[in-house]
mmCIF file of C-alpha atoms in Angstrom:
data_model
loop_
_atom_site.group_PDB
_atom_site.id
_atom_site.type_symbol
_atom_site.label_atom_id
_atom_site.label_comp_id
_atom_site.label_asym_id
_atom_site.label_seq_id
_atom_site.Cartn_x
_atom_site.Cartn_y
_atom_site.Cartn_z
ATOM 1 C CA UNK A 1 25.309 -71.595 -37.247
ATOM 2 C CA UNK A 2 26.507 -69.694 -40.333
ATOM 3 C CA UNK A 3 26.248 -65.910 -40.365
ATOM 4 C CA UNK A 4 23.351 -64.666 -42.528
ATOM 5 C CA UNK A 5 24.110 -62.619 -45.631
ATOM 6 C CA UNK A 6 23.428 -59.037 -44.589
ATOM 7 C CA UNK A 7 22.958 -56.162 -47.004
ATOM 8 C CA UNK A 8 21.137 -53.486 -44.994
ATOM 9 C CA UNK A 9 21.137 -52.003 -41.482
ATOM 10 C CA UNK A 10 18.806 -51.320 -38.558
ATOM 11 C CA UNK A 11 19.567 -48.476 -36.159
ATOM 12 C CA UNK A 12 17.970 -48.590 -32.684
ATOM 13 C CA UNK A 13 18.268 -45.365 -30.698
ATOM 14 C CA UNK A 14 16.568 -42.859 -28.398
ATOM 15 C CA UNK A 15 16.176 -39.162 -29.219
ATOM 16 C CA UNK A 16 17.422 -37.916 -25.873
ATOM 17 C CA UNK A 17 15.853 -34.465 -25.618
ATOM 18 C CA UNK A 18 14.167 -35.524 -22.342
ATOM 19 C CA UNK A 19 11.376 -32.997 -22.907
ATOM 20 C CA UNK A 20 8.614 -35.603 -22.999
ATOM 21 C CA UNK A 21 8.073 -39.250 -22.096
ATOM 22 C CA UNK A 22 8.555 -40.517 -25.669
ATOM 23 C CA UNK A 23 12.055 -38.996 -25.983
ATOM 24 C CA UNK A 24 13.443 -41.810 -23.808
ATOM 25 C CA UNK A 25 11.978 -44.768 -25.688
ATOM 26 C CA UNK A 26 13.119 -46.890 -28.656
ATOM 27 C CA UNK A 27 13.118 -45.624 -32.227
ATOM 28 C CA UNK A 28 14.195 -47.435 -35.419
ATOM 29 C CA UNK A 29 15.869 -46.168 -38.583
ATOM 30 C CA UNK A 30 16.949 -48.243 -41.590
ATOM 31 C CA UNK A 31 19.568 -47.956 -44.306
ATOM 32 C CA UNK A 32 20.454 -49.850 -47.479
ATOM 33 C CA UNK A 33 24.071 -48.693 -47.502
ATOM 34 C CA UNK A 34 25.007 -47.559 -43.966
ATOM 35 C CA UNK A 35 25.283 -43.966 -45.159
ATOM 36 C CA UNK A 36 21.713 -42.820 -45.850
ATOM 37 C CA UNK A 37 19.227 -43.368 -43.045
ATOM 38 C CA UNK A 38 15.436 -43.266 -42.986
ATOM 39 C CA UNK A 39 13.524 -42.855 -39.734
ATOM 40 C CA UNK A 40 10.598 -45.276 -39.499
ATOM 41 C CA UNK A 41 8.668 -43.159 -37.018
ATOM 42 C CA UNK A 42 8.272 -39.471 -36.376
ATOM 43 C CA UNK A 43 9.290 -37.753 -33.163
ATOM 44 C CA UNK A 44 6.907 -38.847 -30.412
ATOM 45 C CA UNK A 45 6.058 -42.213 -32.008
ATOM 46 C CA UNK A 46 8.573 -44.766 -30.695
ATOM 47 C CA UNK A 47 8.596 -48.380 -31.884
ATOM 48 C CA UNK A 48 9.031 -49.814 -28.369
ATOM 49 C CA UNK A 49 8.092 -48.293 -25.011
ATOM 50 C CA UNK A 50 8.995 -49.434 -21.530
ATOM 51 C CA UNK A 51 6.223 -49.701 -18.985
ATOM 52 C CA UNK A 52 8.393 -51.254 -16.293
ATOM 53 C CA UNK A 53 11.016 -49.919 -13.894
ATOM 54 C CA UNK A 54 11.479 -46.191 -14.459
ATOM 55 C CA UNK A 55 9.279 -46.414 -17.580
ATOM 56 C CA UNK A 56 12.001 -44.839 -19.678
ATOM 57 C CA UNK A 57 14.802 -46.440 -21.704
ATOM 58 C CA UNK A 58 18.081 -45.047 -22.984
ATOM 59 C CA UNK A 59 21.235 -46.382 -24.661
ATOM 60 C CA UNK A 60 19.639 -49.312 -26.528
ATOM 61 C CA UNK A 61 21.889 -52.079 -27.816
ATOM 62 C CA UNK A 62 20.536 -54.498 -30.423
ATOM 63 C CA UNK A 63 22.200 -57.820 -31.243
ATOM 64 C CA UNK A 64 21.510 -60.947 -33.234
ATOM 65 C CA UNK A 65 21.474 -64.156 -31.195
ATOM 66 C CA UNK A 66 24.440 -66.365 -31.923
ATOM 67 C CA UNK A 67 22.297 -69.366 -32.866
ATOM 68 C CA UNK A 68 20.179 -67.444 -35.363
ATOM 69 C CA UNK A 69 16.993 -67.805 -33.306
ATOM 70 C CA UNK A 70 16.272 -64.097 -33.094
ATOM 71 C CA UNK A 71 17.365 -60.823 -31.543
ATOM 72 C CA UNK A 72 17.825 -59.178 -28.152
ATOM 73 C CA UNK A 73 17.558 -55.484 -27.311
ATOM 74 C CA UNK A 74 18.937 -54.291 -23.977
ATOM 75 C CA UNK A 75 18.742 -50.745 -22.608
ATOM 76 C CA UNK A 76 19.301 -48.505 -19.603
ATOM 77 C CA UNK A 77 16.299 -48.332 -17.253
ATOM 78 C CA UNK A 78 16.133 -44.576 -16.755
ATOM 79 C CA UNK A 79 13.763 -41.662 -17.343
ATOM 80 C CA UNK A 80 15.420 -38.298 -16.820
ATOM 81 C CA UNK A 81 12.188 -36.653 -17.958
ATOM 82 C CA UNK A 82 10.212 -38.324 -15.159
ATOM 83 C CA UNK A 83 12.913 -37.376 -12.659
ATOM 84 C CA UNK A 84 12.548 -33.707 -13.578
ATOM 85 C CA UNK A 85 15.820 -33.282 -15.465
ATOM 86 C CA UNK A 86 19.497 -33.937 -14.827
ATOM 87 C CA UNK A 87 19.902 -31.212 -12.221
ATOM 88 C CA UNK A 88 17.775 -32.923 -9.586
ATOM 89 C CA UNK A 89 17.692 -36.515 -10.777
ATOM 90 C CA UNK A 90 20.433 -38.056 -8.565
ATOM 91 C CA UNK A 91 20.210 -40.955 -10.986
ATOM 92 C CA UNK A 92 23.736 -42.209 -10.277
ATOM 93 C CA UNK A 93 22.924 -42.568 -6.566
ATOM 94 C CA UNK A 94 19.391 -43.933 -6.500
ATOM 95 C CA UNK A 95 18.986 -45.266 -10.032
ATOM 96 C CA UNK A 96 18.002 -48.687 -11.297
ATOM 97 C CA UNK A 97 20.506 -51.534 -11.088
ATOM 98 C CA UNK A 98 18.587 -53.473 -13.727
ATOM 99 C CA UNK A 99 18.540 -53.507 -17.512
ATOM 100 C CA UNK A 100 15.444 -53.539 -19.708
ATOM 101 C CA UNK A 101 15.363 -56.508 -22.116
ATOM 102 C CA UNK A 102 13.199 -57.223 -25.150
ATOM 103 C CA UNK A 103 13.464 -60.266 -27.421
ATOM 104 C CA UNK A 104 12.207 -60.905 -30.948
ATOM 105 C CA UNK A 105 12.314 -63.734 -33.458
ATOM 106 C CA UNK A 106 12.074 -61.430 -36.479
ATOM 107 C CA UNK A 107 12.639 -57.753 -35.454
ATOM 108 C CA UNK A 108 8.897 -57.167 -35.945
ATOM 109 C CA UNK A 109 7.169 -59.020 -33.108
ATOM 110 C CA UNK A 110 8.676 -58.165 -29.731
ATOM 111 C CA UNK A 111 8.214 -59.706 -26.295
ATOM 112 C CA UNK A 112 7.026 -57.685 -23.359
ATOM 113 C CA UNK A 113 9.895 -55.829 -21.745
ATOM 114 C CA UNK A 114 11.419 -57.399 -18.652
ATOM 115 C CA UNK A 115 13.819 -55.995 -16.063
ATOM 116 C CA UNK A 116 16.914 -58.048 -15.218
ATOM 117 C CA UNK A 117 19.102 -57.159 -12.265
ATOM 118 C CA UNK A 118 22.826 -57.044 -13.064
ATOM 119 C CA UNK A 119 24.394 -54.574 -10.643
ATOM 120 C CA UNK A 120 22.783 -54.825 -7.193
ATOM 121 C CA UNK A 121 25.591 -57.065 -5.901
ATOM 122 C CA UNK A 122 28.135 -54.288 -6.494
ATOM 123 C CA UNK A 123 28.675 -52.612 -3.088
ATOM 124 C CA UNK A 124 26.971 -49.220 -3.100
ATOM 125 C CA UNK A 125 25.788 -49.554 -6.687
ATOM 126 C CA UNK A 126 23.790 -46.534 -7.802
ATOM 127 C CA UNK A 127 22.761 -47.503 -11.347
ATOM 128 C CA UNK A 128 23.490 -49.614 -14.434
ATOM 129 C CA UNK A 129 23.947 -47.550 -17.590
ATOM 130 C CA UNK A 130 24.814 -47.935 -21.280
ATOM 131 C CA UNK A 131 24.729 -51.738 -21.614
ATOM 132 C CA UNK A 132 26.126 -53.689 -24.553
ATOM 133 C CA UNK A 133 26.562 -57.406 -25.192
ATOM 134 C CA UNK A 134 28.778 -59.591 -27.375
ATOM 135 C CA UNK A 135 28.873 -63.327 -27.995
ATOM 136 C CA UNK A 136 32.063 -65.130 -26.961
ATOM 137 C CA UNK A 137 32.281 -68.171 -29.209
ATOM 138 C CA UNK A 138 35.233 -69.635 -27.300
ATOM 139 C CA UNK A 139 33.347 -69.818 -23.976
ATOM 140 C CA UNK A 140 29.851 -70.174 -25.368
ATOM 141 C CA UNK A 141 28.347 -67.196 -23.525
ATOM 142 C CA UNK A 142 27.390 -63.570 -23.910
ATOM 143 C CA UNK A 143 29.449 -60.876 -22.202
ATOM 144 C CA UNK A 144 27.124 -58.098 -21.036
ATOM 145 C CA UNK A 145 28.836 -54.905 -19.853
ATOM 146 C CA UNK A 146 27.640 -51.590 -18.449
ATOM 147 C CA UNK A 147 28.633 -48.593 -16.279
ATOM 148 C CA UNK A 148 27.924 -48.393 -12.543
ATOM 149 C CA UNK A 149 28.677 -45.677 -10.012
ATOM 150 C CA UNK A 150 29.476 -47.368 -6.713
ATOM 151 C CA UNK A 151 30.580 -46.372 -3.242
ATOM 152 C CA UNK A 152 31.629 -49.794 -2.000
ATOM 153 C CA UNK A 153 34.156 -50.416 0.708
ATOM 154 C CA UNK A 154 37.767 -50.166 -0.427
ATOM 155 C CA UNK A 155 39.242 -53.615 -0.881
ATOM 156 C CA UNK A 156 36.087 -55.306 -2.086
ATOM 157 C CA UNK A 157 36.732 -57.055 -5.423
ATOM 158 C CA UNK A 158 33.811 -55.089 -6.830
ATOM 159 C CA UNK A 159 34.670 -51.708 -5.334
ATOM 160 C CA UNK A 160 36.229 -48.888 -7.328
ATOM 161 C CA UNK A 161 39.909 -49.086 -6.368
ATOM 162 C CA UNK A 162 40.925 -45.855 -8.122
ATOM 163 C CA UNK A 163 38.463 -43.756 -6.201
ATOM 164 C CA UNK A 164 36.380 -42.938 -9.279
ATOM 165 C CA UNK A 165 32.618 -42.873 -9.003
ATOM 166 C CA UNK A 166 31.858 -44.699 -12.261
ATOM 167 C CA UNK A 167 33.473 -47.802 -13.732
ATOM 168 C CA UNK A 168 32.628 -50.587 -16.171
ATOM 169 C CA UNK A 169 31.475 -54.039 -15.043
ATOM 170 C CA UNK A 170 30.463 -57.188 -16.894
ATOM 171 C CA UNK A 171 28.414 -60.307 -16.275
ATOM 172 C CA UNK A 172 27.933 -63.360 -18.453
ATOM 173 C CA UNK A 173 24.742 -65.033 -19.579
ATOM 174 C CA UNK A 174 23.512 -67.637 -22.007
ATOM 175 C CA UNK A 175 19.883 -66.497 -22.203
ATOM 176 C CA UNK A 176 19.591 -62.877 -20.952
ATOM 177 C CA UNK A 177 17.524 -64.140 -18.028
ATOM 178 C CA UNK A 178 20.127 -65.657 -15.692
ATOM 179 C CA UNK A 179 23.328 -63.661 -15.209
ATOM 180 C CA UNK A 180 26.584 -64.346 -13.405
ATOM 181 C CA UNK A 181 27.674 -62.083 -10.573
ATOM 182 C CA UNK A 182 29.116 -58.769 -11.816
ATOM 183 C CA UNK A 183 32.866 -58.415 -12.345
ATOM 184 C CA UNK A 184 34.823 -55.158 -12.222
ATOM 185 C CA UNK A 185 36.205 -54.676 -15.737
ATOM 186 C CA UNK A 186 37.492 -51.115 -16.322
ATOM 187 C CA UNK A 187 38.597 -49.076 -13.309
ATOM 188 C CA UNK A 188 41.042 -46.362 -14.326
ATOM 189 C CA UNK A 189 42.061 -42.851 -13.321
ATOM 190 C CA UNK A 190 39.151 -41.194 -15.105
ATOM 191 C CA UNK A 191 35.563 -42.330 -14.741
ATOM 192 C CA UNK A 192 34.351 -44.494 -17.633
ATOM 193 C CA UNK A 193 30.692 -44.024 -18.498
ATOM 194 C CA UNK A 194 30.453 -46.147 -21.640
ATOM 195 C CA UNK A 195 32.349 -48.473 -23.927
ATOM 196 C CA UNK A 196 31.736 -50.543 -27.051
ATOM 197 C CA UNK A 197 33.420 -53.784 -28.105
ATOM 198 C CA UNK A 198 33.657 -56.139 -31.075
ATOM 199 C CA UNK A 199 35.806 -59.007 -32.312
ATOM 200 C CA UNK A 200 37.465 -57.891 -35.529
ATOM 201 C CA UNK A 201 38.401 -59.829 -38.639
ATOM 202 C CA UNK A 202 41.991 -60.168 -37.343
ATOM 203 C CA UNK A 203 40.768 -62.250 -34.369
ATOM 204 C CA UNK A 204 41.471 -59.554 -31.754
ATOM 205 C CA UNK A 205 38.883 -57.916 -29.510
ATOM 206 C CA UNK A 206 38.712 -54.134 -29.786
ATOM 207 C CA UNK A 207 36.883 -51.628 -27.644
ATOM 208 C CA UNK A 208 36.404 -47.862 -27.709
ATOM 209 C CA UNK A 209 35.694 -46.086 -24.424
ATOM 210 C CA UNK A 210 35.074 -42.596 -23.138
ATOM 211 C CA UNK A 211 37.967 -41.998 -20.739
ATOM 212 C CA UNK A 212 39.261 -38.411 -20.817
ATOM 213 C CA UNK A 213 39.520 -39.251 -24.531
ATOM 214 C CA UNK A 214 37.776 -41.652 -26.879
ATOM 215 C CA UNK A 215 40.375 -44.400 -26.462
ATOM 216 C CA UNK A 216 40.788 -47.561 -28.544
ATOM 217 C CA UNK A 217 42.272 -50.737 -27.033
ATOM 218 C CA UNK A 218 42.714 -54.368 -28.070
ATOM 219 C CA UNK A 219 43.264 -57.789 -26.467
ATOM 220 C CA UNK A 220 42.983 -61.531 -27.004
ATOM 221 C CA UNK A 221 41.212 -61.849 -23.630
ATOM 222 C CA UNK A 222 38.092 -59.681 -23.384
ATOM 223 C CA UNK A 223 37.620 -60.529 -19.676
ATOM 224 C CA UNK A 224 40.899 -58.904 -18.556
ATOM 225 C CA UNK A 225 40.639 -56.242 -15.849
ATOM 226 C CA UNK A 226 41.956 -52.798 -16.831
ATOM 227 C CA UNK A 227 43.289 -50.501 -14.102
ATOM 228 C CA UNK A 228 45.326 -48.231 -16.373
ATOM 229 C CA UNK A 229 45.029 -47.470 -20.067
ATOM 230 C CA UNK A 230 48.462 -47.902 -21.624
ATOM 231 C CA UNK A 231 50.345 -49.868 -24.250
ATOM 232 C CA UNK A 232 51.231 -53.440 -23.211
ATOM 233 C CA UNK A 233 53.077 -56.338 -24.810
ATOM 234 C CA UNK A 234 50.876 -58.982 -23.184
ATOM 235 C CA UNK A 235 48.093 -60.039 -25.596
ATOM 236 C CA UNK A 236 46.065 -61.326 -22.621
ATOM 237 C CA UNK A 237 45.709 -57.764 -21.314
ATOM 238 C CA UNK A 238 43.970 -54.767 -22.810
ATOM 239 C CA UNK A 239 46.532 -52.589 -24.596
ATOM 240 C CA UNK A 240 46.109 -49.001 -25.760
ATOM 241 C CA UNK A 241 46.067 -48.495 -29.522
ATOM 242 C CA UNK A 242 45.365 -44.755 -29.556
ATOM 243 C CA UNK A 243 42.595 -42.195 -29.333
ATOM 244 C CA UNK A 244 40.501 -40.342 -31.885
ATOM 245 C CA UNK A 245 42.104 -37.155 -30.630
ATOM 246 C CA UNK A 246 45.673 -38.404 -31.228
ATOM 247 C CA UNK A 247 44.949 -40.176 -34.525
ATOM 248 C CA UNK A 248 43.389 -37.118 -36.121
ATOM 249 C CA UNK A 249 45.325 -34.470 -34.178
ATOM 250 C CA UNK A 250 42.017 -32.795 -33.373
ATOM 251 C CA UNK A 251 41.161 -31.647 -29.846
ATOM 252 C CA UNK A 252 37.470 -31.589 -30.759
ATOM 253 C CA UNK A 253 37.610 -35.388 -30.928
ATOM 254 C CA UNK A 254 38.288 -35.555 -27.183
ATOM 255 C CA UNK A 255 35.825 -36.690 -24.521
ATOM 256 C CA UNK A 256 35.124 -33.039 -23.781
ATOM 257 C CA UNK A 257 32.972 -33.091 -26.906
ATOM 258 C CA UNK A 258 32.294 -36.773 -27.613
ATOM 259 C CA UNK A 259 30.774 -39.712 -25.725
ATOM 260 C CA UNK A 260 28.798 -42.874 -26.437
ATOM 261 C CA UNK A 261 31.234 -44.515 -28.905
ATOM 262 C CA UNK A 262 29.742 -47.312 -31.013
ATOM 263 C CA UNK A 263 31.693 -49.829 -33.130
ATOM 264 C CA UNK A 264 30.251 -51.937 -35.946
ATOM 265 C CA UNK A 265 31.354 -53.665 -39.147
ATOM 266 C CA UNK A 266 30.028 -52.601 -42.532
ATOM 267 C CA UNK A 267 28.498 -55.110 -44.906
ATOM 268 C CA UNK A 268 31.036 -56.094 -47.571
ATOM 269 C CA UNK A 269 29.165 -54.268 -50.336
ATOM 270 C CA UNK A 270 29.337 -51.001 -48.351
ATOM 271 C CA UNK A 271 33.042 -51.065 -47.517
ATOM 272 C CA UNK A 272 34.620 -47.975 -49.069
ATOM 273 C CA UNK A 273 38.157 -48.040 -50.442
ATOM 274 C CA UNK A 274 40.275 -44.887 -50.111
ATOM 275 C CA UNK A 275 43.840 -44.856 -51.425
ATOM 276 C CA UNK A 276 43.829 -48.643 -51.495
ATOM 277 C CA UNK A 277 42.628 -49.011 -47.906
ATOM 278 C CA UNK A 278 39.343 -50.817 -47.274
ATOM 279 C CA UNK A 279 37.416 -48.937 -44.570
ATOM 280 C CA UNK A 280 35.700 -51.950 -43.030
ATOM 281 C CA UNK A 281 34.676 -50.646 -39.598
ATOM 282 C CA UNK A 282 32.418 -47.859 -38.449
ATOM 283 C CA UNK A 283 32.905 -45.922 -35.217
ATOM 284 C CA UNK A 284 30.304 -43.380 -34.169
ATOM 285 C CA UNK A 285 30.652 -40.899 -31.322
ATOM 286 C CA UNK A 286 27.858 -38.831 -29.807
ATOM 287 C CA UNK A 287 28.503 -35.066 -29.928
ATOM 288 C CA UNK A 288 26.745 -34.634 -26.600
ATOM 289 C CA UNK A 289 28.343 -31.317 -25.613
ATOM 290 C CA UNK A 290 26.805 -29.526 -28.588
ATOM 291 C CA UNK A 291 23.683 -31.691 -28.989
ATOM 292 C CA UNK A 292 24.549 -32.437 -32.607
ATOM 293 C CA UNK A 293 23.944 -36.180 -32.624
ATOM 294 C CA UNK A 294 26.471 -38.632 -34.025
ATOM 295 C CA UNK A 295 29.875 -37.914 -35.567
ATOM 296 C CA UNK A 296 30.813 -40.973 -37.705
ATOM 297 C CA UNK A 297 34.220 -42.361 -38.689
ATOM 298 C CA UNK A 298 35.437 -45.266 -40.825
ATOM 299 C CA UNK A 299 38.507 -47.378 -40.188
ATOM 300 C CA UNK A 300 40.529 -49.799 -42.303
ATOM 301 C CA UNK A 301 42.398 -51.167 -39.290
ATOM 302 C CA UNK A 302 41.329 -50.736 -35.667
ATOM 303 C CA UNK A 303 44.906 -51.480 -34.595
ATOM 304 C CA UNK A 304 46.321 -48.581 -36.598
ATOM 305 C CA UNK A 305 47.105 -45.022 -35.546
ATOM 306 C CA UNK A 306 47.967 -44.025 -39.112
ATOM 307 C CA UNK A 307 45.482 -41.290 -40.098
ATOM 308 C CA UNK A 308 45.344 -42.870 -43.562
ATOM 309 C CA UNK A 309 43.551 -45.849 -41.981
ATOM 310 C CA UNK A 310 40.877 -43.571 -40.515
ATOM 311 C CA UNK A 311 38.445 -41.261 -42.256
ATOM 312 C CA UNK A 312 35.629 -39.013 -41.045
ATOM 313 C CA UNK A 313 32.491 -40.421 -42.675
ATOM 314 C CA UNK A 314 31.369 -37.127 -44.178
ATOM 315 C CA UNK A 315 28.867 -38.787 -46.507
ATOM 316 C CA UNK A 316 26.611 -40.136 -43.738
ATOM 317 C CA UNK A 317 23.100 -38.665 -43.461
ATOM 318 C CA UNK A 318 21.481 -39.888 -40.237
ATOM 319 C CA UNK A 319 18.021 -38.623 -41.132
ATOM 320 C CA UNK A 320 15.673 -36.106 -39.567
ATOM 321 C CA UNK A 321 15.627 -37.302 -35.946
ATOM 322 C CA UNK A 322 18.644 -36.744 -33.732
ATOM 323 C CA UNK A 323 19.985 -40.113 -32.664
ATOM 324 C CA UNK A 324 21.472 -40.630 -29.220
ATOM 325 C CA UNK A 325 23.560 -43.533 -27.934
ATOM 326 C CA UNK A 326 22.159 -46.308 -30.106
ATOM 327 C CA UNK A 327 23.416 -49.268 -32.082
ATOM 328 C CA UNK A 328 23.686 -50.278 -35.736
ATOM 329 C CA UNK A 329 22.889 -53.895 -36.624
ATOM 330 C CA UNK A 330 23.547 -55.373 -40.095
ATOM 331 C CA UNK A 331 20.380 -57.135 -41.333
ATOM 332 C CA UNK A 332 19.275 -59.161 -44.348
ATOM 333 C CA UNK A 333 17.216 -57.769 -47.229
ATOM 334 C CA UNK A 334 14.186 -59.766 -46.019
ATOM 335 C CA UNK A 335 14.575 -58.391 -42.480
ATOM 336 C CA UNK A 336 14.821 -54.872 -43.889
ATOM 337 C CA UNK A 337 11.618 -55.291 -45.871
ATOM 338 C CA UNK A 338 9.771 -56.761 -42.878
ATOM 339 C CA UNK A 339 10.815 -53.969 -40.507
ATOM 340 C CA UNK A 340 9.854 -51.252 -42.991
ATOM 341 C CA UNK A 341 6.475 -52.855 -43.638
ATOM 342 C CA UNK A 342 5.768 -53.262 -39.939
ATOM 343 C CA UNK A 343 6.896 -49.909 -38.557
ATOM 344 C CA UNK A 344 7.073 -47.241 -41.242
ATOM 345 C CA UNK A 345 4.443 -44.525 -40.931
#
């Protein structure tokens, strides 16, 4: 099916303060240009709420179904507020191994939330966090990936072989109801708590992950296992491009300050040109250490480490509510109008 003509954006996120139940639910914001955002609900008035599992949702990821039949929103099943805060939550040990899933035909009318198990077959799995999903046209399936802390026996194909508590796993699905068994995907020296991935205009897959840095890699084979982040000549393996820290020469762009990277492509009308370079891609990183919300960047080439191909997106106004670990989805003008009419208060 042909890709719809998109000229606006929908941002799904949670506010993350964890002071009340509604902080860990789903909020929407919209934008006409990807730079100026309007919150559709005030603090305490989420668009979607989970009443299953832990009755809290974090890290929402929103995607358009490949066949044009609607949308899927997946999220972490976790309520730190209900657990009494991070200090005594033990959420990586006794957390949920399922993901919360909603579906919609039009972004306005949403199904009841359901909980799908993805991680319980990982030996010693403690949780499933920060899920995302992409459509693989070549194999005709979605790749769903997330972070799990596991204490499985050494030598198991699903155990963490580097001795790290948290690694990335993936499963495949065609319908977000039936999933394949989980596969260990990123298991490197430092724990990986989240990653984001897209297939770029050049035909390569790119991902950005929180290692000890915010690292950018690329491959022709998105299913390849990564056990060390480094440059490689083999296009069937993930190969290091660079990191935000090294590209900009700025230590404040390290994982000490940033997490929750999120990649997306701008609509053609919103691509900015600087010194002849078209900044096609957006990369956001959550300034979690200082509770400042997102720090946005634009890139002309995800395979480049030339600072001229990367720009801080200083013109972005994310709106009044602080946005934590969400996702930006390009939408049509009609979808924009429908969402605003349905949810704006």
